[in-house]
Short mmCIF file of C-alpha atoms and ligand atoms in Angstrom, two decimals:
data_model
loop_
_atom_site.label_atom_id
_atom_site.label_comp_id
_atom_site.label_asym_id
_atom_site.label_seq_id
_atom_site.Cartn_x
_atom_site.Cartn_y
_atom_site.Cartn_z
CA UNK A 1 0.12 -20.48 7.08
CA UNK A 2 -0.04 -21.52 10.58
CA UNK A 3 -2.82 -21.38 13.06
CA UNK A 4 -4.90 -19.19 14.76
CA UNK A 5 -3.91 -19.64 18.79
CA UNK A 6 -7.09 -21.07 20.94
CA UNK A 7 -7.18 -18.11 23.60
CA UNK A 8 -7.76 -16.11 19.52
CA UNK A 9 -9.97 -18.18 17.47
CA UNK A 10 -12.89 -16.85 19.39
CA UNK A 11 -11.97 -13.41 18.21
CA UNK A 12 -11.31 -14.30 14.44
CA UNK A 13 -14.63 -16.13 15.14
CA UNK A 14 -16.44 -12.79 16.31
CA UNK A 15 -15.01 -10.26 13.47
CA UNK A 16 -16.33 -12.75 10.72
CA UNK A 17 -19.57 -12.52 12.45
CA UNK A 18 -19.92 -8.78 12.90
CA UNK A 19 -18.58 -8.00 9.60
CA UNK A 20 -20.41 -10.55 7.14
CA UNK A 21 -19.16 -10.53 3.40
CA UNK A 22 -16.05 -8.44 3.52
CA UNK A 23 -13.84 -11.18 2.72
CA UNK A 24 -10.89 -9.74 2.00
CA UNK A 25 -10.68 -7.75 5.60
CA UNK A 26 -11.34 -11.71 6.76
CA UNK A 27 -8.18 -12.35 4.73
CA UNK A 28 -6.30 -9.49 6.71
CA UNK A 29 -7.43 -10.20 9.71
CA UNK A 30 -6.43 -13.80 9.78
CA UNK A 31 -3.35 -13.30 8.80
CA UNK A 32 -2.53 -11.08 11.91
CA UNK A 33 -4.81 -13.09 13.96
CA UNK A 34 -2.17 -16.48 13.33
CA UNK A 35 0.94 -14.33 14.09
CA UNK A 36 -0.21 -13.29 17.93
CA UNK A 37 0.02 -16.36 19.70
CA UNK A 38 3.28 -16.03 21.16
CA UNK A 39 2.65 -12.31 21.85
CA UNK A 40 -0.61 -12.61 23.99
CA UNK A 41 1.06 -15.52 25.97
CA UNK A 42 3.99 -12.93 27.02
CA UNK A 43 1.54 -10.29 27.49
CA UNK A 44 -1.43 -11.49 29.30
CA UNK A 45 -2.72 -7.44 29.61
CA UNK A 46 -3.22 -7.29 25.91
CA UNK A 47 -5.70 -10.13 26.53
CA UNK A 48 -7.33 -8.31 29.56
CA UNK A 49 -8.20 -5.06 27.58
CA UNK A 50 -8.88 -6.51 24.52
CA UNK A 51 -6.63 -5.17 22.41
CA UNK A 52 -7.67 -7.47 19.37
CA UNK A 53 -10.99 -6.60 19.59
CA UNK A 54 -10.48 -3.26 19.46
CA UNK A 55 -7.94 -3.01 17.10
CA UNK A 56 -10.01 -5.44 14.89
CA UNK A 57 -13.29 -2.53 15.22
CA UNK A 58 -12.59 0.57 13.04
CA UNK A 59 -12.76 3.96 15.17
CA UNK A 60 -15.24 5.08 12.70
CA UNK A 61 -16.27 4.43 9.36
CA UNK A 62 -17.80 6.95 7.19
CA UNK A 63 -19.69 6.17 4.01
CA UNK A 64 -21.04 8.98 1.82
CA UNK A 65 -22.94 9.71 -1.42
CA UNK A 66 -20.78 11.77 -3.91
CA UNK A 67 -23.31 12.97 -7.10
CA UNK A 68 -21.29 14.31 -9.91
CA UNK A 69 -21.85 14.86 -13.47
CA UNK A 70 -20.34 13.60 -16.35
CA UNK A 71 -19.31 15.42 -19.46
CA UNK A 72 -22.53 14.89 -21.61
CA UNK A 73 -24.46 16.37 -18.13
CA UNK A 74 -25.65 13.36 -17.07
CA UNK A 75 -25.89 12.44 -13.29
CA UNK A 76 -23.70 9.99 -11.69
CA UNK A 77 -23.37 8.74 -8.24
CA UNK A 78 -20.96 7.21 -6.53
CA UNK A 79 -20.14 6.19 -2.71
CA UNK A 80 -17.43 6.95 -0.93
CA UNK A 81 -15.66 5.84 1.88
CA UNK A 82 -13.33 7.11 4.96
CA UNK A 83 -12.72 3.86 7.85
CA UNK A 84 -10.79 5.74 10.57
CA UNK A 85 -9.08 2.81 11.77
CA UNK A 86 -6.72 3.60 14.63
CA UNK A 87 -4.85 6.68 16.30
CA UNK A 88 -3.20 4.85 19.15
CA UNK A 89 0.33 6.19 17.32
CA UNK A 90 -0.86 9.64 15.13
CA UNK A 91 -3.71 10.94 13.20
CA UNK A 92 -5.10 8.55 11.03
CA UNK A 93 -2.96 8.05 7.67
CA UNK A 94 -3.71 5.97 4.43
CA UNK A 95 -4.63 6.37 1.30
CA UNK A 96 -7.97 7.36 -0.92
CA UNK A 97 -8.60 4.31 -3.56
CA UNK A 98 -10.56 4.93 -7.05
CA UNK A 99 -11.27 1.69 -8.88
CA UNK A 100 -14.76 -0.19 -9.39
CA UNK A 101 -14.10 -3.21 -7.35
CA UNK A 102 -14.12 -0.78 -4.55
CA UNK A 103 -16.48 -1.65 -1.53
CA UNK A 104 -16.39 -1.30 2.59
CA UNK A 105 -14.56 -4.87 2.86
CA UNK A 106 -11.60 -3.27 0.30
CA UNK A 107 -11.16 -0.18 2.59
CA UNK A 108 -11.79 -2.43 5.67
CA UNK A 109 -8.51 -4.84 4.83
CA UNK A 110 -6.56 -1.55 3.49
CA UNK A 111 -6.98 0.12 6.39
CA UNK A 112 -6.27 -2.59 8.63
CA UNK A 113 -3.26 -3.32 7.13
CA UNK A 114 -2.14 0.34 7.24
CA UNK A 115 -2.33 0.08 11.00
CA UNK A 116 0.45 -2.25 10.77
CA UNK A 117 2.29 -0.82 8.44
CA UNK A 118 2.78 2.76 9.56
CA UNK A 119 3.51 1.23 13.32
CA UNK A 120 6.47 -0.55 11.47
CA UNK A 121 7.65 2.81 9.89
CA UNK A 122 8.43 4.52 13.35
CA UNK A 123 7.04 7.59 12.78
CA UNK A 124 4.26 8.96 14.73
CA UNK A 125 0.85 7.89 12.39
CA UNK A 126 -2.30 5.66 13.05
CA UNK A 127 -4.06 3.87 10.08
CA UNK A 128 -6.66 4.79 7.73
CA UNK A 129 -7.82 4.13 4.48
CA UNK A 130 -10.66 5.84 1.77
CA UNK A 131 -11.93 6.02 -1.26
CA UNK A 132 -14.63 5.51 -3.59
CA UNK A 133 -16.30 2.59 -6.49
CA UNK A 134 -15.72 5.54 -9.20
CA UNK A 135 -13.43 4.44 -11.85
CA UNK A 136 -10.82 6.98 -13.51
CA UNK A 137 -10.62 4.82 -16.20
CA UNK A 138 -11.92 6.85 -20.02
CA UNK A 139 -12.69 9.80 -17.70
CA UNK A 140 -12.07 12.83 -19.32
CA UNK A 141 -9.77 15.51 -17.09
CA UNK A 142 -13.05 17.36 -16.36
CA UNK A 143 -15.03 14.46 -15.17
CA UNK A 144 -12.28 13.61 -12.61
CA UNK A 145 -12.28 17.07 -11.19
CA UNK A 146 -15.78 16.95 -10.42
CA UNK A 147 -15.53 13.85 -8.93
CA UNK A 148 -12.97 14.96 -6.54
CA UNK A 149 -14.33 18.31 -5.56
CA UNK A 150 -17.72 16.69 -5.10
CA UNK A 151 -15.79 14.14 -2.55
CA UNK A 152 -13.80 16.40 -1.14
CA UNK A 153 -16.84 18.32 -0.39
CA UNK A 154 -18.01 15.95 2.03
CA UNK A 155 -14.71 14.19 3.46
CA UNK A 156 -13.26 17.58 4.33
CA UNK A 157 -15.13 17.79 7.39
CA UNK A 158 -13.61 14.78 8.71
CA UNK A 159 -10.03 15.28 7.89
CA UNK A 160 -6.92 17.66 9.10
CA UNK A 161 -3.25 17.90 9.21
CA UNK A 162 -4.02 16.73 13.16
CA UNK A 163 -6.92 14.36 12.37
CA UNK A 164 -6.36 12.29 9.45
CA UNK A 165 -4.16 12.69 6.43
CA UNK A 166 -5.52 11.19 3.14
CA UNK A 167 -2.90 10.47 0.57
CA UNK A 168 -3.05 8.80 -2.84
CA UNK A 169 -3.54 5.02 -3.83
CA UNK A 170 -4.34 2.81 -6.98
CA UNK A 171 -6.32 5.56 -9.12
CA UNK A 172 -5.41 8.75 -7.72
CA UNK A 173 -2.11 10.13 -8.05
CA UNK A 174 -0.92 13.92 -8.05
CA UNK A 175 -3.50 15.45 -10.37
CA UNK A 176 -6.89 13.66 -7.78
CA UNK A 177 -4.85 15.29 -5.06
CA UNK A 178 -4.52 18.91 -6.47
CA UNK A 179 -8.03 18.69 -7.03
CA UNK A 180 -8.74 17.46 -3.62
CA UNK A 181 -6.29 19.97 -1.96
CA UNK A 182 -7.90 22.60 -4.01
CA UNK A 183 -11.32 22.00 -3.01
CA UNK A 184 -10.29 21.71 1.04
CA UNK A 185 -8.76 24.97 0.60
CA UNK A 186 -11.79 26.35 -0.91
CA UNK A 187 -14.38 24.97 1.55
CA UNK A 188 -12.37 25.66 4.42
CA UNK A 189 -10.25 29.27 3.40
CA UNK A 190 -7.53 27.09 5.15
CA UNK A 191 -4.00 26.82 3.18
CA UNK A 192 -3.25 23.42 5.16
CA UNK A 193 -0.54 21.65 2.90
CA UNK A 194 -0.33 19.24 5.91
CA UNK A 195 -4.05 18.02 5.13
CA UNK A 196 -2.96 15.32 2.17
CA UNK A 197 0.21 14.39 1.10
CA UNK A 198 1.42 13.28 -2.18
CA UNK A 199 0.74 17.04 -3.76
CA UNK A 200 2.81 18.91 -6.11
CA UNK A 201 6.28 19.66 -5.21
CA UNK A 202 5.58 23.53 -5.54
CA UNK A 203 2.50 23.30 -3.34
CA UNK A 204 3.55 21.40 -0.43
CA UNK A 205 4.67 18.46 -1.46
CA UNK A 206 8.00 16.23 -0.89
CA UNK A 207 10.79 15.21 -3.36
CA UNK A 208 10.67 11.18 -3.44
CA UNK A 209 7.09 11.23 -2.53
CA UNK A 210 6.35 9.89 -5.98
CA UNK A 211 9.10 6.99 -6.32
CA UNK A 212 9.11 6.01 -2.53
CA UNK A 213 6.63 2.83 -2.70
CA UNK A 214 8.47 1.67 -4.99
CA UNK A 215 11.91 2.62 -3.95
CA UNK A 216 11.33 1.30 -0.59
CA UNK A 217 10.15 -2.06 -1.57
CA UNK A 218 13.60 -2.54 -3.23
CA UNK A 219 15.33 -1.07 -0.54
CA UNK A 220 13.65 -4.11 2.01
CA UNK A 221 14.11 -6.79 -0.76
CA UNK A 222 17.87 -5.56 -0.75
CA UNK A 223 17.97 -5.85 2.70
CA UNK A 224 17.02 -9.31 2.94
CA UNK A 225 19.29 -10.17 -0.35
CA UNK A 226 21.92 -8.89 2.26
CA UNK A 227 20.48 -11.27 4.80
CA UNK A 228 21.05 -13.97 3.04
CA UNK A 229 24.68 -12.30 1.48
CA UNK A 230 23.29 -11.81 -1.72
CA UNK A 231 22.53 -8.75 -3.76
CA UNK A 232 20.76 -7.54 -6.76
CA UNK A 233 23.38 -7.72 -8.74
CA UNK A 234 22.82 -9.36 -12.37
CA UNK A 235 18.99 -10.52 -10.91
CA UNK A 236 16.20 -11.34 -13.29
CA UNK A 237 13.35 -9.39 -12.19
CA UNK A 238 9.45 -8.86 -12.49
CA UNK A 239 7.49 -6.42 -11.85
CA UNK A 240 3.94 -6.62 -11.94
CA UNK A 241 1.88 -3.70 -12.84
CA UNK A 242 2.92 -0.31 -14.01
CA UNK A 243 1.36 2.23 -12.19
CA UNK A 244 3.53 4.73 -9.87
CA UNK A 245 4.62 1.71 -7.71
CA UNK A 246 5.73 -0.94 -10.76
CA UNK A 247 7.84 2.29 -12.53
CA UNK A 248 10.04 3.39 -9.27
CA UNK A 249 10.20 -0.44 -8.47
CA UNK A 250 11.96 -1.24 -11.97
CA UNK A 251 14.07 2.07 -11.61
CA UNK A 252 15.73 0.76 -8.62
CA UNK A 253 15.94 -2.44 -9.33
CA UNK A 254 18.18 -1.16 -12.46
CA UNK A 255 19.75 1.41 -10.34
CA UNK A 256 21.19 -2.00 -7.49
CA UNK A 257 22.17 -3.61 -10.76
CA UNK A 258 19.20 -6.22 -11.59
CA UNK A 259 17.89 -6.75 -14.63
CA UNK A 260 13.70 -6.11 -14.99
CA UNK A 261 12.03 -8.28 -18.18
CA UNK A 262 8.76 -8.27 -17.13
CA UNK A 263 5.74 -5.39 -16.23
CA UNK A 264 2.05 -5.84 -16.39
CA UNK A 265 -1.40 -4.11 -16.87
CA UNK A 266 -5.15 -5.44 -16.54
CA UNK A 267 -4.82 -6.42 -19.91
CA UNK A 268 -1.70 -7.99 -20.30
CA UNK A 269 2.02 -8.73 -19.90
CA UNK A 270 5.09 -6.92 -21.47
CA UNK A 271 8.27 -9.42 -21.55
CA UNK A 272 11.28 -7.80 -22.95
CA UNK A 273 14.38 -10.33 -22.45
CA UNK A 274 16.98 -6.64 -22.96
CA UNK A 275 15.68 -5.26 -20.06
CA UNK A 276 12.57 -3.05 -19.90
CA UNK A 277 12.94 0.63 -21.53
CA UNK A 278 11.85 2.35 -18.24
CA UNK A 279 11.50 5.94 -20.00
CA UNK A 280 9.62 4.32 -22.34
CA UNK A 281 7.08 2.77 -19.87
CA UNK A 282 7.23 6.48 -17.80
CA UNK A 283 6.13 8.09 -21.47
CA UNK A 284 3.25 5.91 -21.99
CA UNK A 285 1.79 5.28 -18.05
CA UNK A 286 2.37 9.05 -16.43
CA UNK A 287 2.67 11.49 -19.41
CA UNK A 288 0.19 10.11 -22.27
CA UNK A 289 -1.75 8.09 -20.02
CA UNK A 290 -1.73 4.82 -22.11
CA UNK A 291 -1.52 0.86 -22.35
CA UNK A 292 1.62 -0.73 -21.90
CA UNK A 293 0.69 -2.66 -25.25
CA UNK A 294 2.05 0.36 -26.80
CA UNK A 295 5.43 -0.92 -26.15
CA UNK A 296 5.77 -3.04 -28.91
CA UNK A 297 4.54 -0.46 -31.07
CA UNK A 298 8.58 0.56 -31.04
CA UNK A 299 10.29 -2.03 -28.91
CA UNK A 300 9.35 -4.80 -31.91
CA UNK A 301 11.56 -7.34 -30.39
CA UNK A 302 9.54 -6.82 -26.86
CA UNK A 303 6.76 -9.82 -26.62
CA UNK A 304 3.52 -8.39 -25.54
CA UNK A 305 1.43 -11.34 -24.00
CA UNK A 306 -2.82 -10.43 -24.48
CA UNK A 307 -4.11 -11.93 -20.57
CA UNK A 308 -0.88 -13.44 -20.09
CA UNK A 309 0.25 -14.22 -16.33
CA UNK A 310 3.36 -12.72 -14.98
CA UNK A 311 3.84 -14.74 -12.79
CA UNK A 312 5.08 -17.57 -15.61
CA UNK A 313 7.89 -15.96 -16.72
CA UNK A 314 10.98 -17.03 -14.98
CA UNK A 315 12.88 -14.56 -12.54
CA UNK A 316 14.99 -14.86 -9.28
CA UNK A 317 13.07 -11.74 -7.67
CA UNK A 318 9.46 -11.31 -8.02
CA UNK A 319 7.57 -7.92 -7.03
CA UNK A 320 4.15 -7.62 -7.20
CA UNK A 321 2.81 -4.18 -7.44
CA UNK A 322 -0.60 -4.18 -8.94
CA UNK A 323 -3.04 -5.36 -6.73
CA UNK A 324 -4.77 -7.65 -3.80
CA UNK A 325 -4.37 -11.06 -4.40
CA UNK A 326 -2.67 -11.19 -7.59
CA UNK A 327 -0.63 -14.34 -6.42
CA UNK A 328 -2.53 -17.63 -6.00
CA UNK A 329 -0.85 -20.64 -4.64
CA UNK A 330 -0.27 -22.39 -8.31
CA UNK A 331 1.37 -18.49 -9.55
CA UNK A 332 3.62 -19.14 -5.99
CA UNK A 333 4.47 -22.62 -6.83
CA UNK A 334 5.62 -21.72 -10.67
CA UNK A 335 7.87 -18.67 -9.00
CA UNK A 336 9.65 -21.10 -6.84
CA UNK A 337 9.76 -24.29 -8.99
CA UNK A 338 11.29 -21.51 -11.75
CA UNK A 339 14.29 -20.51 -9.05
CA UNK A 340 12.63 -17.43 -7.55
CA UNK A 341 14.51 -16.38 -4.43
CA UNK A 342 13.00 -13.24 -3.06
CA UNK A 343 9.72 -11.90 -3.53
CA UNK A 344 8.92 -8.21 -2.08
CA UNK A 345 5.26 -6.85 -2.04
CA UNK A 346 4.89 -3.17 -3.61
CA UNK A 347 1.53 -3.77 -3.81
CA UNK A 348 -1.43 -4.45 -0.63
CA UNK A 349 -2.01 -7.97 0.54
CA UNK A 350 -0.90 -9.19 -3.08
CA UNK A 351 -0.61 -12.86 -2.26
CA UNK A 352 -3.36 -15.30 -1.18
CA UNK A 353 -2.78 -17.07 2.22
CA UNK A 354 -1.99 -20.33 -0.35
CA UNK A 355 0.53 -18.56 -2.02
CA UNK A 356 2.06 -16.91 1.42
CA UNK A 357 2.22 -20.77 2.75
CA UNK A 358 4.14 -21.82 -0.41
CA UNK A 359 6.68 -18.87 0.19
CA UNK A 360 7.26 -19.84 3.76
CA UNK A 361 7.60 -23.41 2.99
CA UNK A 362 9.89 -22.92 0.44
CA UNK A 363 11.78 -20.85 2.94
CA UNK A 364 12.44 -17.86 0.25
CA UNK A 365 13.08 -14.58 1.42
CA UNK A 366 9.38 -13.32 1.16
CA UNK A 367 8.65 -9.68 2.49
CA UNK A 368 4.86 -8.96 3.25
CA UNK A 369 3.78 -5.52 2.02
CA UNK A 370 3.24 -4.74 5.65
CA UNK A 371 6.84 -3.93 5.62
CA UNK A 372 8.39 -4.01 1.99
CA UNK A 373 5.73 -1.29 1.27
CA UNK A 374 6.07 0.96 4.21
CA UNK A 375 8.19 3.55 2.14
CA UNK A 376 5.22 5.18 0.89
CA UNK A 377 3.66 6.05 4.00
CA UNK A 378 6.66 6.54 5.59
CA UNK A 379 7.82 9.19 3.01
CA UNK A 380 4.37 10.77 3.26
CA UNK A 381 5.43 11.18 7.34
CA UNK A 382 8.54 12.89 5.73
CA UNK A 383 6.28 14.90 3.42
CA UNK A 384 4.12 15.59 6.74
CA UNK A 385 7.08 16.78 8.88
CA UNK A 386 8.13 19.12 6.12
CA UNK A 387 4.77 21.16 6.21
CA UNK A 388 4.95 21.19 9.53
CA UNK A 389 7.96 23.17 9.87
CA UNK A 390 7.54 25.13 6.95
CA UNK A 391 10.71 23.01 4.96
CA UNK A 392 11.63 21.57 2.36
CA UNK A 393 14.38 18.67 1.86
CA UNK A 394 16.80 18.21 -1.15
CA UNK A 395 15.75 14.83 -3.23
CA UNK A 396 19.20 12.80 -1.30
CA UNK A 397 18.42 13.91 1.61
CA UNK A 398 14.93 12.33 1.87
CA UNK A 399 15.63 9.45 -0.52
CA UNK A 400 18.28 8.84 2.30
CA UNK A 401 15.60 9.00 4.95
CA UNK A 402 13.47 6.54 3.30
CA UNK A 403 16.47 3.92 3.18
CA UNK A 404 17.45 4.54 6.83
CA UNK A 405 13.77 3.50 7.66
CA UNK A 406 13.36 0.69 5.57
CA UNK A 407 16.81 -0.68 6.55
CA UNK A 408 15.56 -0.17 9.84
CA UNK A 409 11.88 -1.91 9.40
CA UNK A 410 14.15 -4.58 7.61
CA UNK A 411 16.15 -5.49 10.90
CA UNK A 412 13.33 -4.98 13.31
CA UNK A 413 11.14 -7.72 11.60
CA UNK A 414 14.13 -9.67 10.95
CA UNK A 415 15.37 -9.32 14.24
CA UNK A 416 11.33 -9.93 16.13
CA UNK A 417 11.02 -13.51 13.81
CA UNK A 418 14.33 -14.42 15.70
CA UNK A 419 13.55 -13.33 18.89
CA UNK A 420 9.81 -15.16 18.48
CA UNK A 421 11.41 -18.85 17.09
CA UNK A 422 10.85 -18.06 13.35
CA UNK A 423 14.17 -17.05 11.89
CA UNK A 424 13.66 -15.51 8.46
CA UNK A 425 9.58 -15.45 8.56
CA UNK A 426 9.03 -11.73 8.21
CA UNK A 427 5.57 -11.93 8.41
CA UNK A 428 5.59 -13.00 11.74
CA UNK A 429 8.04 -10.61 12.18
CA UNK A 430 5.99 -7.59 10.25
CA UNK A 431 2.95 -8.39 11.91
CA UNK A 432 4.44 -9.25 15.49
CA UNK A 433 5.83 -5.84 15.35
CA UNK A 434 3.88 -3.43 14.24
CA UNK A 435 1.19 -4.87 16.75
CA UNK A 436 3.17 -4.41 19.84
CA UNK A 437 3.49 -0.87 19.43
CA UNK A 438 0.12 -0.36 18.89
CA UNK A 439 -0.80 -2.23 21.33
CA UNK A 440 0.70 -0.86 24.03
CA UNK A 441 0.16 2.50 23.18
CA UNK A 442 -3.65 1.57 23.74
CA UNK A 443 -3.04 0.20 27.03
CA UNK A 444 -1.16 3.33 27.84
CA UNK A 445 -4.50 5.42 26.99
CA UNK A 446 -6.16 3.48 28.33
CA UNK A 447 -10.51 2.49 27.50
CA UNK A 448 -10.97 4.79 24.71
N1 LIG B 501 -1.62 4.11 -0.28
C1 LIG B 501 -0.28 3.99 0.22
C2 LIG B 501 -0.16 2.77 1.10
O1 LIG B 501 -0.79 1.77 0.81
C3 LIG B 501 0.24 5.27 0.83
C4 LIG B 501 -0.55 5.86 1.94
C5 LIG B 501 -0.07 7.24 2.38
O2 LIG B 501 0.90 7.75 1.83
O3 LIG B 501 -0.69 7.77 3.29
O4 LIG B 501 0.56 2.71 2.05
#
């Protein structure tokens, strides 16, 4: 990637200092940090109030015990976590992540990122980011409950429909946010649908909600297929993962006419060369809860591939929707030396800086999750504007939405790497733009 600017370094320099260990919000940070150069030349008052300083500081971070009890009655603790990034544009949105590798540095770089991201959808929300070490994974129904009621029990104090809006990530989906909404409710005798989005669609919730990640990251990597007059059309594809982002990502790609072979879980790789059997995939991941080993069990010509890498199977579009850093620079190198054209992040900050600088090198069309995964957030905005006017939308109506915005998030990074000497480089683009709003809606309100 390129380099941090001088009149920056100093700052880069400063958040590594203050915030020892958390390497992967050093990761997130840096990447920003090289894009703003040419921004805090033309706008010497960003320099003056310190906008990167402050945007680089969380508003507040809030880390809590949450006690529960298993099913055999035994005690468990876990910690939890709330960093209240930034509400320069809305209340503080992002969501809650359950999974053991969780710790303040994970939160720290989600959060950040979300800053960015929701300033790219348009709509009026600052950045956030939760969530807790506990892992869902062999929990019984039960145990999960009490885990979320005993979280929700402390985060509710911090959040509203005004203040911040938690919404789901890896490891919590629409069952950890019933339980969560329930609990709010409970503690607070408030029916407040617009408290959390991504609920049930009798309850509050919005149509699309659940296939929007993934939706919109096909929408952008259409978008720049356009760019570059191309189209889906008759693409190889991979997908890695298979939670709720991976499945809506394959079911557009098939719906814009490409051709999926390839999804993924921790423990392995499914390669079927026929295309994958999406309502097979939906059966095993969201209704019986499974591994995507199953597959084979009746898809016997599908190869399943113990600790295999995705990343080696040849495709002309890539999208990576597990996981941070998921893509080193070797996995970027194979995707490109096997005639990859176009890779679009579902997933958070899933390529390493190597792998980014192999993608920009190679001059692919590479969309940062910044902005190919915005449609998640964004449609939570939708979801948000819904409760607040008591509605609700019809599924084309809001799938509709969602494209309009990514199309538009599409052309605005597009259109910013132009205008900033970097044609086709849409993470200068992404980052460039989603900082300038932020930015100067800080200056606006001034030292706060
Ligand atoms: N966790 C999702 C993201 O990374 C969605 C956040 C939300 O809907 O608030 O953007």
């Amino acid at each position: 990637m390129g380099q941090v600017d001088e009149k920056i370094e100093g700052m880069y320099q400063e958040v590594l200092k203050r915030n020892p260990g958390e390497t992967e919000f050093h990761q997130a940070v840096l990447e920003v940090l090289e894009s703003l150069g040419p921004v805090v030349a033309k706008h010497p008052e960003f320099l003056e109030r310190k906008i990167i300083q402050r945007i680089c500081e969380p508003e507040r971070q809030i880390i809590f015990r949450v006690p529960w009890q298993n099913d055999k009655g035994e005690v468990q603790i876990n910690r939890g976590f709330r960093v209240e990034f930034n509400s320069a544009l809305g209340p503080y949105k992002g969501g809650l992540r359950f999974h053991p590798s969780v710790y303040l540095g994970i939160i720290k770089f989600l959060g950040f990122e979300q800053c960015f991201k929701n300033s790219l959808t348009g709509l009026p929300i600052g950045g956030g980011k939760g969530g807790s070490d506990f892992d869902p994974k062999g929990k019984s129904d039960d145990e999960v409950m009490r885990f979320c009621q005993s979280f929700m029990t402390e985060l509710y104090r911090h959040i509203g429909e005004h203040t911040d809006v938690p919404a789901g990530d890896i490891g919590v989906g629409g069952r950890e946010i019933g339980y969560m909404f329930g609990q709010y409710k409970r503690i607070t005798n408030r029916y407040e649908p617009g408290v959390l989005t991504g609920k049930g669609l009798t309850w509050g919730g919005s149509l699309v909600r659940t296939e929007a990640t993934g939706y919109g990251a096909t929408f952008f990597v259409n978008e720049m297929l356009k760019a570059r007059k191309d189209s889906f059309d008759g693409k190889i594809c991979t997908v890695s993962g298979s939670g709720n982002v991976a499945i809506y990502t394959i079911e557009k790609i098939h719906q814009l006419g490409g051709k999926c072979v390839a999804c993924s879980d921790s423990n392995g790789v499914i390669y079927d060369e026929k295309g994958l059997d999406l309502d097979l995939i939906k059966q095993l991941k969201e209704v019986e809860r499974r591994r995507i080993q199953d597959y084979t069990a009746t898809h016997k010509h599908a190869k399943y591939i113990a600790k295999g890498n995705i990343w080696d199977i040849p495709c002309q579009v890539a999208m990576p929707s597990a996981t941070q850093n998921e893509i080193n620079g070797k996995d970027a190198a194979t995707l490109v030396k096997n005639g990859c054209i176009a890779v679009g992040e579902g997933a958070n900050m899933p390529t390493t800086p190597e792998g980014v600088k192999v993608f920009l090198d190679a001059k692919i069309a590479y969309g940062p999750g910044k902005a190919a995964n915005a449609g998640g957030v964004a449609t939570s905005a939708l979801e948000m504007q819904q409760n607040a006017g008591r509605d609700s939308w019809t599924f084309e109506y809001t799938e509709k939405k969602l494209e309009d915005i990514m199309i538009n998030i599409h052309s605005n990074c597009y259109e910013t790497a132009e205008e900033f000497g970097a044609p086709g480089n849409y993470v200068l683009g992404a980052n460039i733009c989603g900082f300038i709003k932020i930015a100067n809606a800080m200056v606006a309100h001034g030292l706060v």
